[in-house]
Amino acid sequence: MQEVLLSQIGLKILQENDILIIRQSNLWRFIGMVIVFLIFYLIAYYLDDPSININIPPLLFIFVIIMAVFNGKAPITVTIDRQQKKITEHKAQGIYVISCQKEYDMTDIKISVESPLMRSSHSCLVISPDMKNHIEIKTSIKTARKIQLIINAFLALDSKS
């Protein structure tokens, strides 16, 4: 039975028995970038003056869509399995086509909230399964702290049993 622990735009945390699933999708950012590039295209197209003899080709529209695809952030899914003591990161690379999956052993897991700038509202939740590797979930400070509490509570249940 799946239990939804947190559901926000672009972020969902589910618990299914001994498995915690964190899904972060940036679909709204992708759609927003397509709309912004489309607006720029339409402004450039309609501001085109025929007397200057500059024609904006329809290929510019295709270029705009391609730029939005390359600039959009790819979705990430992090699965924490309490029973098998493994963390799996499934992340699509840049253009949503290529994906990679990494597995980590969670012997000394550390969860921290880090902000690149002290006064920034954006931060990332860093899950460090070992000394070399880390998983970053970029979000706001408030949401990162919520996720940190959920993961710590999930892992605390394992230590009690």
Coordinates of N, CA and C in Angstrom, one line a residue:
M1 N 0.8 -1.2 0.0 CA 0.0 0.0 0.0 C 0.9 1.2 0.0
Q2 N 0.6 2.1 -1.0 CA 1.4 3.4 -1.0 C 0.8 4.5 -0.2
E3 N 1.6 5.2 0.5 CA 1.2 6.3 1.4 C 1.9 7.5 0.9
V4 N 1.2 8.6 0.6 CA 1.8 9.8 0.1 C 2.1 10.6 1.3
L5 N 3.4 10.9 1.5 CA 3.9 11.6 2.6 C 4.0 13.1 2.4
L6 N 4.3 13.5 1.1 CA 4.4 14.9 0.7 C 4.1 15.0 -0.8
S7 N 3.3 15.9 -1.1 CA 2.9 16.1 -2.5 C 2.8 17.6 -2.8
Q8 N 3.8 18.1 -3.6 CA 3.8 19.5 -4.0 C 4.0 19.5 -5.5
I9 N 3.9 20.7 -6.1 CA 4.1 20.8 -7.6 C 5.6 20.4 -7.8
G10 N 5.8 19.4 -8.6 CA 7.1 19.0 -9.0 C 7.8 18.0 -8.0
L11 N 7.2 17.7 -6.9 CA 7.8 16.9 -5.9 C 6.8 16.0 -5.2
K12 N 7.1 14.7 -5.2 CA 6.2 13.8 -4.5 C 7.0 12.7 -3.7
I13 N 6.6 12.5 -2.5 CA 7.3 11.5 -1.6 C 6.3 10.4 -1.3
L14 N 6.6 9.2 -1.6 CA 5.7 8.1 -1.3 C 6.4 7.1 -0.5
Q15 N 5.6 6.4 0.4 CA 6.2 5.3 1.2 C 5.4 4.0 0.9
E16 N 6.1 3.0 0.5 CA 5.5 1.7 0.3 C 6.2 0.6 1.1
N17 N 5.7 0.3 2.2 CA 6.3 -0.7 3.2 C 7.7 -0.2 3.6
D18 N 8.7 -0.8 3.2 CA 10.1 -0.5 3.6 C 10.8 0.3 2.5
I19 N 10.1 0.9 1.6 CA 10.7 1.7 0.5 C 10.1 3.1 0.5
L20 N 11.0 4.1 0.5 CA 10.7 5.5 0.4 C 11.0 6.0 -1.0
I21 N 10.1 6.6 -1.7 CA 10.3 7.0 -3.1 C 10.2 8.5 -3.2
I22 N 11.2 9.2 -3.6 CA 11.2 10.7 -3.8 C 11.3 10.9 -5.3
R23 N 10.2 11.6 -5.8 CA 10.2 11.9 -7.3 C 10.2 13.4 -7.4
Q24 N 11.1 13.9 -8.2 CA 11.1 15.3 -8.5 C 11.1 15.5 -10.0
S25 N 10.0 16.1 -10.5 CA 9.9 16.3 -11.9 C 9.9 17.8 -12.1
N26 N 10.4 18.3 -13.2 CA 10.5 19.7 -13.5 C 9.7 20.0 -14.7
L27 N 8.5 19.4 -14.9 CA 7.7 19.5 -16.0 C 7.2 21.0 -16.1
W28 N 6.8 21.6 -15.0 CA 6.3 22.9 -15.1 C 7.4 23.9 -15.5
R29 N 8.6 23.7 -15.1 CA 9.7 24.5 -15.5 C 9.9 24.4 -17.0
F30 N 9.8 23.1 -17.5 CA 10.0 22.9 -19.0 C 8.8 23.6 -19.7
I31 N 7.6 23.5 -19.3 CA 6.5 24.1 -19.9 C 6.6 25.6 -19.9
G32 N 7.1 26.2 -18.8 CA 7.3 27.6 -18.7 C 8.4 28.1 -19.6
M33 N 9.4 27.3 -19.8 CA 10.5 27.7 -20.7 C 10.0 27.7 -22.2
V34 N 9.2 26.7 -22.5 CA 8.6 26.6 -23.9 C 7.7 27.9 -24.1
I35 N 6.9 28.3 -23.1 CA 6.1 29.4 -23.3 C 6.9 30.7 -23.4
V36 N 7.9 30.9 -22.6 CA 8.8 32.1 -22.7 C 9.5 32.1 -24.0
F37 N 10.0 31.0 -24.5 CA 10.7 31.1 -25.8 C 9.7 31.3 -26.9
L38 N 8.5 30.8 -26.8 CA 7.4 31.0 -27.8 C 7.0 32.5 -27.8
I39 N 6.9 33.1 -26.6 CA 6.6 34.5 -26.6 C 7.7 35.3 -27.3
F40 N 9.0 35.0 -27.0 CA 10.1 35.7 -27.6 C 10.1 35.5 -29.1
Y41 N 9.7 34.3 -29.6 CA 9.6 34.1 -31.0 C 8.5 34.9 -31.6
L42 N 7.4 35.0 -31.0 CA 6.2 35.7 -31.5 C 6.5 37.2 -31.5
I43 N 7.2 37.7 -30.5 CA 7.6 39.2 -30.5 C 8.5 39.5 -31.6
A44 N 9.5 38.6 -31.8 CA 10.5 38.8 -32.8 C 9.8 38.7 -34.2
Y45 N 8.9 37.8 -34.3 CA 8.2 37.6 -35.6 C 7.3 38.8 -36.0
Y46 N 6.6 39.3 -35.0 CA 5.6 40.4 -35.3 C 6.3 41.7 -35.3
L47 N 7.5 41.9 -34.7 CA 8.2 43.1 -34.8 C 9.1 43.2 -36.1
D48 N 9.0 42.1 -36.8 CA 9.8 42.1 -38.1 C 9.2 43.1 -39.0
D49 N 10.0 44.0 -39.5 CA 9.6 45.1 -40.4 C 9.9 44.6 -41.8
P50 N 8.8 44.5 -42.7 CA 9.1 44.0 -44.1 C 9.9 45.0 -44.9
S51 N 9.9 46.3 -44.6 CA 10.7 47.2 -45.3 C 12.2 47.0 -45.1
I52 N 12.6 46.4 -44.0 CA 14.0 46.2 -43.7 C 14.5 44.9 -44.4
N53 N 13.5 44.1 -44.9 CA 13.8 42.9 -45.6 C 14.5 41.8 -44.8
I54 N 14.1 41.7 -43.5 CA 14.6 40.7 -42.6 C 13.4 39.7 -42.4
N55 N 13.6 38.5 -42.8 CA 12.6 37.5 -42.6 C 13.0 36.5 -41.5
I56 N 12.2 36.3 -40.5 CA 12.5 35.3 -39.5 C 11.9 34.0 -39.9
P57 N 12.8 33.0 -40.2 CA 12.3 31.7 -40.7 C 11.5 30.9 -39.6
P58 N 10.7 30.0 -40.1 CA 10.0 29.1 -39.1 C 11.0 28.2 -38.4
L59 N 12.2 28.0 -38.9 CA 13.2 27.2 -38.2 C 13.5 27.8 -36.9
L60 N 13.3 29.1 -36.7 CA 13.6 29.7 -35.4 C 12.6 29.1 -34.4
F61 N 11.4 28.9 -34.8 CA 10.5 28.3 -33.8 C 11.0 26.9 -33.4
I62 N 11.4 26.1 -34.3 CA 12.0 24.8 -34.0 C 13.2 24.9 -33.0
F63 N 14.0 25.9 -33.3 CA 15.2 26.2 -32.5 C 14.8 26.6 -31.1
V64 N 13.7 27.4 -31.0 CA 13.2 27.8 -29.7 C 12.7 26.6 -28.8
I65 N 12.0 25.6 -29.5 CA 11.6 24.4 -28.8 C 12.8 23.6 -28.3
I66 N 13.7 23.5 -29.2 CA 14.9 22.7 -28.9 C 15.7 23.3 -27.7
M67 N 15.8 24.6 -27.7 CA 16.5 25.3 -26.6 C 15.7 25.0 -25.3
A68 N 14.4 25.0 -25.3 CA 13.7 24.8 -24.1 C 13.9 23.4 -23.6
V69 N 14.0 22.4 -24.5 CA 14.3 21.0 -24.1 C 15.7 20.9 -23.4
F70 N 16.7 21.6 -24.0 CA 18.1 21.5 -23.5 C 18.2 22.2 -22.2
N71 N 17.4 23.3 -22.0 CA 17.6 24.1 -20.8 C 16.7 23.6 -19.6
G72 N 15.8 22.7 -19.9 CA 14.9 22.2 -18.8 C 15.7 21.2 -18.0
K73 N 15.3 21.2 -16.7 CA 16.0 20.2 -15.8 C 15.3 18.8 -15.9
A74 N 16.1 17.8 -15.9 CA 15.6 16.5 -16.0 C 15.0 16.0 -14.7
P75 N 14.1 15.1 -14.8 CA 13.5 14.5 -13.6 C 14.4 13.6 -12.8
I76 N 14.2 13.4 -11.5 CA 15.0 12.5 -10.7 C 14.1 11.7 -9.8
T77 N 14.5 10.5 -9.6 CA 13.7 9.6 -8.7 C 14.8 9.0 -7.8
V78 N 14.6 9.1 -6.5 CA 15.5 8.5 -5.5 C 14.6 7.5 -4.7
T79 N 15.1 6.3 -4.6 CA 14.4 5.2 -3.9 C 15.3 4.8 -2.7
I80 N 14.8 4.8 -1.5 CA 15.5 4.4 -0.3 C 14.9 3.1 0.1
D81 N 15.6 2.0 0.1 CA 15.1 0.7 0.5 C 15.7 0.4 1.9
R82 N 14.8 0.4 2.9 CA 15.3 0.1 4.2 C 15.7 -1.3 4.4
Q83 N 15.0 -2.2 3.8 CA 15.2 -3.7 4.0 C 16.6 -4.1 3.4
Q84 N 16.8 -3.7 2.1 CA 18.0 -4.1 1.4 C 19.2 -3.1 1.7
K85 N 18.9 -2.0 2.4 CA 19.9 -1.0 2.8 C 20.6 -0.4 1.5
K86 N 19.7 0.0 0.6 CA 20.3 0.5 -0.7 C 19.5 1.8 -1.0
I87 N 20.2 2.7 -1.7 CA 19.7 3.9 -2.3 C 19.9 3.8 -3.8
T88 N 18.8 4.0 -4.5 CA 18.9 4.0 -6.0 C 18.5 5.4 -6.5
E89 N 19.3 5.9 -7.4 CA 19.1 7.2 -8.0 C 18.8 7.0 -9.5
H90 N 17.7 7.4 -10.0 CA 17.4 7.2 -11.4 C 17.2 8.7 -11.9
K91 N 18.1 9.1 -12.8 CA 18.1 10.4 -13.3 C 18.2 10.5 -14.8
A92 N 17.2 11.2 -15.4 CA 17.3 11.4 -16.9 C 18.4 12.5 -17.1
Q93 N 19.2 12.3 -18.1 CA 20.2 13.3 -18.5 C 19.6 14.3 -19.4
G94 N 20.2 15.5 -19.4 CA 19.9 16.7 -20.2 C 18.6 16.7 -21.1
I95 N 18.5 15.8 -22.0 CA 17.5 16.0 -23.0 C 16.3 15.0 -22.8
Y96 N 16.2 14.4 -21.6 CA 15.1 13.6 -21.3 C 15.1 12.2 -22.0
V97 N 16.1 11.9 -22.8 CA 16.1 10.7 -23.5 C 17.1 9.7 -22.8
I98 N 18.3 10.1 -22.5 CA 19.3 9.3 -21.9 C 19.0 9.3 -20.4
S99 N 19.1 8.1 -19.8 CA 18.9 8.1 -18.3 C 20.0 7.2 -17.7
C100 N 20.3 7.5 -16.5 CA 21.3 6.7 -15.8 C 20.7 6.3 -14.4
Q101 N 21.1 5.1 -14.0 CA 20.7 4.6 -12.7 C 21.9 4.2 -11.9
K102 N 22.0 4.7 -10.6 CA 23.1 4.4 -9.8 C 22.6 3.8 -8.5
E103 N 23.3 2.9 -7.9 CA 22.9 2.3 -6.7 C 24.0 2.5 -5.6
Y104 N 23.6 2.9 -4.4 CA 24.5 3.1 -3.4 C 24.2 2.3 -2.1
D105 N 25.2 1.9 -1.4 CA 25.0 1.2 -0.2 C 24.8 2.2 0.9
M106 N 23.8 2.1 1.8 CA 23.6 3.1 2.8 C 24.0 2.7 4.2
T107 N 25.3 2.5 4.3 CA 25.9 2.2 5.6 C 26.0 3.5 6.5
D108 N 26.6 4.5 6.0 CA 26.8 5.8 6.7 C 26.1 6.9 5.9
I109 N 24.8 6.9 6.0 CA 24.1 7.9 5.2 C 24.0 9.3 6.0
K110 N 24.3 10.3 5.3 CA 24.2 11.7 5.9 C 23.2 12.5 5.0
I111 N 22.3 13.2 5.7 CA 21.3 14.0 5.0 C 21.5 15.4 5.5
S112 N 21.7 16.4 4.6 CA 21.9 17.7 5.0 C 21.2 18.7 4.0
V113 N 20.9 19.9 4.5 CA 20.3 20.9 3.7 C 21.4 22.0 3.5
E114 N 21.7 22.2 2.2 CA 22.8 23.2 1.9 C 22.3 24.3 1.0
S115 N 22.7 25.5 1.3 CA 22.3 26.6 0.5 C 23.6 27.2 -0.2
P116 N 23.6 27.4 -1.5 CA 24.8 27.9 -2.1 C 25.1 29.3 -1.7
L117 N 24.1 30.1 -1.4 CA 24.3 31.5 -0.9 C 23.6 31.6 0.4
M118 N 24.1 32.3 1.3 CA 23.6 32.4 2.7 C 22.2 33.0 2.7
R119 N 21.9 33.9 1.8 CA 20.6 34.6 1.8 C 19.7 34.1 0.7
S120 N 20.0 33.1 0.0 CA 19.3 32.5 -1.1 C 18.1 31.7 -0.5
S121 N 16.9 31.8 -1.3 CA 15.8 31.0 -0.9 C 15.8 29.6 -1.5
H122 N 16.7 29.4 -2.4 CA 16.9 28.1 -3.0 C 18.0 27.4 -2.4
S123 N 17.9 26.1 -2.2 CA 18.9 25.3 -1.6 C 18.8 23.9 -2.2
C124 N 19.5 22.9 -1.7 CA 19.3 21.6 -2.1 C 19.5 20.6 -0.9
L125 N 18.8 19.6 -1.0 CA 18.9 18.5 0.0 C 20.0 17.6 -0.5
V126 N 21.0 17.3 0.3 CA 22.1 16.5 -0.1 C 22.0 15.2 0.7
I127 N 21.9 14.1 -0.1 CA 21.9 12.7 0.5 C 23.3 12.1 0.2
S128 N 24.1 11.9 1.2 CA 25.4 11.3 1.0 C 25.5 9.9 1.5
P129 N 25.4 8.9 0.5 CA 25.5 7.5 0.9 C 26.9 7.1 1.3
D130 N 27.9 7.7 0.8 CA 29.3 7.4 1.1 C 30.1 8.7 0.9
M131 N 31.4 8.5 1.1 CA 32.3 9.7 1.0 C 32.5 10.3 -0.4
K132 N 32.4 9.5 -1.4 CA 32.6 9.9 -2.8 C 31.3 10.4 -3.5
N133 N 30.2 9.9 -3.2 CA 29.0 10.2 -4.0 C 28.0 10.9 -3.1
H134 N 27.2 11.7 -3.8 CA 26.1 12.4 -3.2 C 25.0 12.6 -4.2
I135 N 23.7 12.7 -3.7 CA 22.5 12.9 -4.5 C 22.0 14.3 -4.1
E136 N 21.7 15.2 -5.1 CA 21.2 16.5 -4.8 C 19.8 16.6 -5.3
I137 N 18.9 17.1 -4.4 CA 17.5 17.4 -4.8 C 17.3 18.9 -4.6
K138 N 17.3 19.6 -5.7 CA 17.2 21.1 -5.7 C 15.8 21.5 -5.4
T139 N 15.6 22.3 -4.4 CA 14.3 22.8 -3.9 C 14.5 24.0 -3.0
S140 N 13.4 24.5 -2.4 CA 13.5 25.6 -1.5 C 14.0 25.1 -0.1
I141 N 14.5 26.0 0.7 CA 15.0 25.6 2.0 C 13.9 25.0 2.9
K142 N 12.7 25.5 2.8 CA 11.6 25.0 3.6 C 11.2 23.6 3.2
T143 N 11.1 23.3 1.9 CA 10.8 22.0 1.4 C 12.0 21.0 1.7
A144 N 13.2 21.5 1.5 CA 14.4 20.6 1.8 C 14.4 20.2 3.3
R145 N 14.0 21.0 4.2 CA 13.9 20.7 5.6 C 12.8 19.7 5.8
K146 N 11.7 19.8 5.1 CA 10.6 18.9 5.3 C 11.0 17.5 4.8
I147 N 11.7 17.4 3.7 CA 12.2 16.2 3.1 C 13.2 15.5 4.1
Q148 N 14.1 16.4 4.6 CA 15.1 15.9 5.6 C 14.4 15.2 6.8
L149 N 13.3 15.8 7.3 CA 12.6 15.3 8.5 C 11.9 14.0 8.1
I150 N 11.3 13.9 6.9 CA 10.7 12.7 6.4 C 11.7 11.5 6.3
I151 N 12.8 11.8 5.7 CA 13.8 10.8 5.5 C 14.4 10.3 6.9
N152 N 14.7 11.3 7.7 CA 15.2 10.9 9.1 C 14.2 10.0 9.9
A153 N 12.9 10.4 9.8 CA 11.8 9.6 10.5 C 11.7 8.2 9.8
F154 N 11.8 8.1 8.5 CA 11.8 6.8 7.8 C 12.9 6.0 8.2
L155 N 14.2 6.5 8.3 CA 15.3 5.7 8.7 C 15.3 5.4 10.2
A156 N 14.7 6.3 11.0 CA 14.6 6.0 12.4 C 13.7 4.8 12.7
L157 N 12.7 4.6 11.9 CA 11.8 3.4 12.0 C 12.6 2.1 11.9
D158 N 13.7 2.2 11.0 CA 14.5 1.0 10.7 C 15.4 0.7 11.9
S159 N 15.9 1.7 12.6 CA 16.8 1.5 13.7 C 16.0 0.9 14.9
K160 N 14.7 1.2 15.0 CA 13.9 0.7 16.1 C 13.6 -0.7 16.0
S161 N 13.4 -1.2 14.7 CA 13.1 -2.6 14.5 C 14.3 -3.5 14.5

